[in-house]
mmCIF file of C-alpha atoms in Angstrom:
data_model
loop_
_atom_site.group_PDB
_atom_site.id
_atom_site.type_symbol
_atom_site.label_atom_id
_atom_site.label_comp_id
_atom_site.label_asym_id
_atom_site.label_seq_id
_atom_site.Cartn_x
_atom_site.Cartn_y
_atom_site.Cartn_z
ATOM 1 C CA UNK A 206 -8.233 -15.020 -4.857
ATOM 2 C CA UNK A 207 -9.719 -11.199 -5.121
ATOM 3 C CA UNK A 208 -7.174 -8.253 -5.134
ATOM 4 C CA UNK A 209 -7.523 -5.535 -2.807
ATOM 5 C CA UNK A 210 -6.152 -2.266 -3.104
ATOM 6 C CA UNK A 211 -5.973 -0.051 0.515
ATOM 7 C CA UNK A 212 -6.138 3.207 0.564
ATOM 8 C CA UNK A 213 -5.456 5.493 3.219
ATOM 9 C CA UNK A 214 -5.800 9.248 4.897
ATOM 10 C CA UNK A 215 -1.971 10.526 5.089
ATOM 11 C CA UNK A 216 -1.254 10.868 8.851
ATOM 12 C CA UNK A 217 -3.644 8.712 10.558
ATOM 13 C CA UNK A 218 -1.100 6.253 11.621
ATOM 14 C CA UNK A 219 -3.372 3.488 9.018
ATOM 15 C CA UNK A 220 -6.165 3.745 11.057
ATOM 16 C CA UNK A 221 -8.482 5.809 8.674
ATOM 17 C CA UNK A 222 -8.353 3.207 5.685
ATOM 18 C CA UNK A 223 -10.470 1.981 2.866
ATOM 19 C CA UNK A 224 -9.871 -0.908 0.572
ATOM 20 C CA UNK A 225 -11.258 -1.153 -3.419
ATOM 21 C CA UNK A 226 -11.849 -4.765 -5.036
ATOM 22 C CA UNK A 227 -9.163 -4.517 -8.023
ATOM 23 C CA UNK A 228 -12.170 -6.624 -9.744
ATOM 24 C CA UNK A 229 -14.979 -4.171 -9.804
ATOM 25 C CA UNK A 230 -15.863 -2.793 -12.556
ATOM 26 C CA UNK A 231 -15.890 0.522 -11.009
ATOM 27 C CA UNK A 232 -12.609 0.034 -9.227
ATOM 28 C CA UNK A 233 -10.682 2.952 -11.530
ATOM 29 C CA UNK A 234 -13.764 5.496 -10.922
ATOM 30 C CA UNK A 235 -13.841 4.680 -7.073
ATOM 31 C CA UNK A 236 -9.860 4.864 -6.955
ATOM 32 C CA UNK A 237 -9.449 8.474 -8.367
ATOM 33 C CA UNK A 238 -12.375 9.986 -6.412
ATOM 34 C CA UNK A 239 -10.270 8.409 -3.169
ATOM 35 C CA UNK A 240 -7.527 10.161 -4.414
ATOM 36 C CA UNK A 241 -8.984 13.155 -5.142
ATOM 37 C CA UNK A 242 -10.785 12.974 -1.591
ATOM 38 C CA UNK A 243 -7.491 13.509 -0.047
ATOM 39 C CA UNK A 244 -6.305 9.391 0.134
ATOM 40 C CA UNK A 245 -3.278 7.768 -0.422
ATOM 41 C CA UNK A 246 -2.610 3.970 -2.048
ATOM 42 C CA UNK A 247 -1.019 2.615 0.991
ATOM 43 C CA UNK A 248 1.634 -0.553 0.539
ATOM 44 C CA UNK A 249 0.797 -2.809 -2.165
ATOM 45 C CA UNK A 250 -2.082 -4.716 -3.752
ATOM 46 C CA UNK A 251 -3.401 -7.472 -1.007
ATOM 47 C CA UNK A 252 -4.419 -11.333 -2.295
ATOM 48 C CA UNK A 253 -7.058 -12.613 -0.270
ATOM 49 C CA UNK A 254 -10.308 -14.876 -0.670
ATOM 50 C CA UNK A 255 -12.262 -12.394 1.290
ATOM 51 C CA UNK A 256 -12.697 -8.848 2.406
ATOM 52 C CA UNK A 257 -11.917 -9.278 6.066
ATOM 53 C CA UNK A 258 -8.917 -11.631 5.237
ATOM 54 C CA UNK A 259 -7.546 -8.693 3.189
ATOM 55 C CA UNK A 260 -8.642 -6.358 6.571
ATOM 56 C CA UNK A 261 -6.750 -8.644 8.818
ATOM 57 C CA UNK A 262 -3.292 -8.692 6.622
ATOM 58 C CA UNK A 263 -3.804 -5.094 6.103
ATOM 59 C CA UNK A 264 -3.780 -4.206 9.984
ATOM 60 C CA UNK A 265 -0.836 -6.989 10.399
ATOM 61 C CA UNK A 266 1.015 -4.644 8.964
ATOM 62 C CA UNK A 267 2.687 -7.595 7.281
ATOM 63 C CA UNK A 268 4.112 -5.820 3.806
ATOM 64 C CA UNK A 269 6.660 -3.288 6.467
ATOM 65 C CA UNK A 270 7.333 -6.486 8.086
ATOM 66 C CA UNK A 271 8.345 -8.222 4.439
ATOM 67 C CA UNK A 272 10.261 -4.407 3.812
ATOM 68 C CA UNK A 273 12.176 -4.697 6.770
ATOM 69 C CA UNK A 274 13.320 -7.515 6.131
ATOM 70 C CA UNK A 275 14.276 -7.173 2.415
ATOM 71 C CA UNK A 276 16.302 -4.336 3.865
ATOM 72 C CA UNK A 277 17.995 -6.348 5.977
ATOM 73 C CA UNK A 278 19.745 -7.776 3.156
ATOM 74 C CA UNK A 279 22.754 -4.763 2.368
ATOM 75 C CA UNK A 280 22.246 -5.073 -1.385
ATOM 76 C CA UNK A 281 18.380 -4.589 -1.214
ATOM 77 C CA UNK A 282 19.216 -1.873 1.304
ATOM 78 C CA UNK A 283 21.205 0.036 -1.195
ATOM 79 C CA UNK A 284 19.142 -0.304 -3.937
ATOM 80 C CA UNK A 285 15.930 0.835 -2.067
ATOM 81 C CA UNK A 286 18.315 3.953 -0.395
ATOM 82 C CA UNK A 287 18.475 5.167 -3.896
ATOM 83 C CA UNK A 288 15.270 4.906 -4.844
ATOM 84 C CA UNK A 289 14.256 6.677 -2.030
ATOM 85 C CA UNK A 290 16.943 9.078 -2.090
ATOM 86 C CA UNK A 291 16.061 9.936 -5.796
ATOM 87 C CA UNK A 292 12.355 10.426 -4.843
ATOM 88 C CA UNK A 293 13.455 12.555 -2.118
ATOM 89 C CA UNK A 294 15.310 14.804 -4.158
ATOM 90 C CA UNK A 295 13.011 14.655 -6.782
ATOM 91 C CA UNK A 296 9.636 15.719 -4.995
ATOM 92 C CA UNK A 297 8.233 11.963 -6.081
ATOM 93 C CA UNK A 298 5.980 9.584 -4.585
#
């Protein structure tokens, strides 16, 4: 299974996306000049045997799905209120 890594334009509702093979040789040269053309990683790293599987979980919006839930629990909804809460106050990412 390849690794795919999606990237995305920051307020286009994840419809202006791109994706990066975590395999390719150039993946960490093609990464920063996404980021330095304006894109943001979006969710985490996607497991798929092809492209357009990766394309289909990516639009599934399946990893909110998998957050929601996980927050759903109160403990995992505490700890990921302080993470959040400390990247808030901190200006992080």
């Amino acid at each position: 299974m390849a690794k795919y890594q999606f990237f995305c334009l920051p307020h286009s509702n994840r419809e202006k996306f791109t994706y990066l093979d975590m395999a390719d040789k150039q993946f960490i040269t093609q990464k920063e000049q996404l980021l330095a053309a304006g894109f943001e990683v979006e969710d985490d790293v996607i497991l798929a045997d092809t492209n357009a599987e990766a394309v289909a979980h990516y639009k599934s919006n399946f990893i909110y799905v998998m957050e929601e839930y996980n927050n759903s629990n109160f403990i995992t909804a505490m700890i990921n209120l302080l993470i959040n809460g400390y990247k808030t106050i901190t200006n992080k990412k």
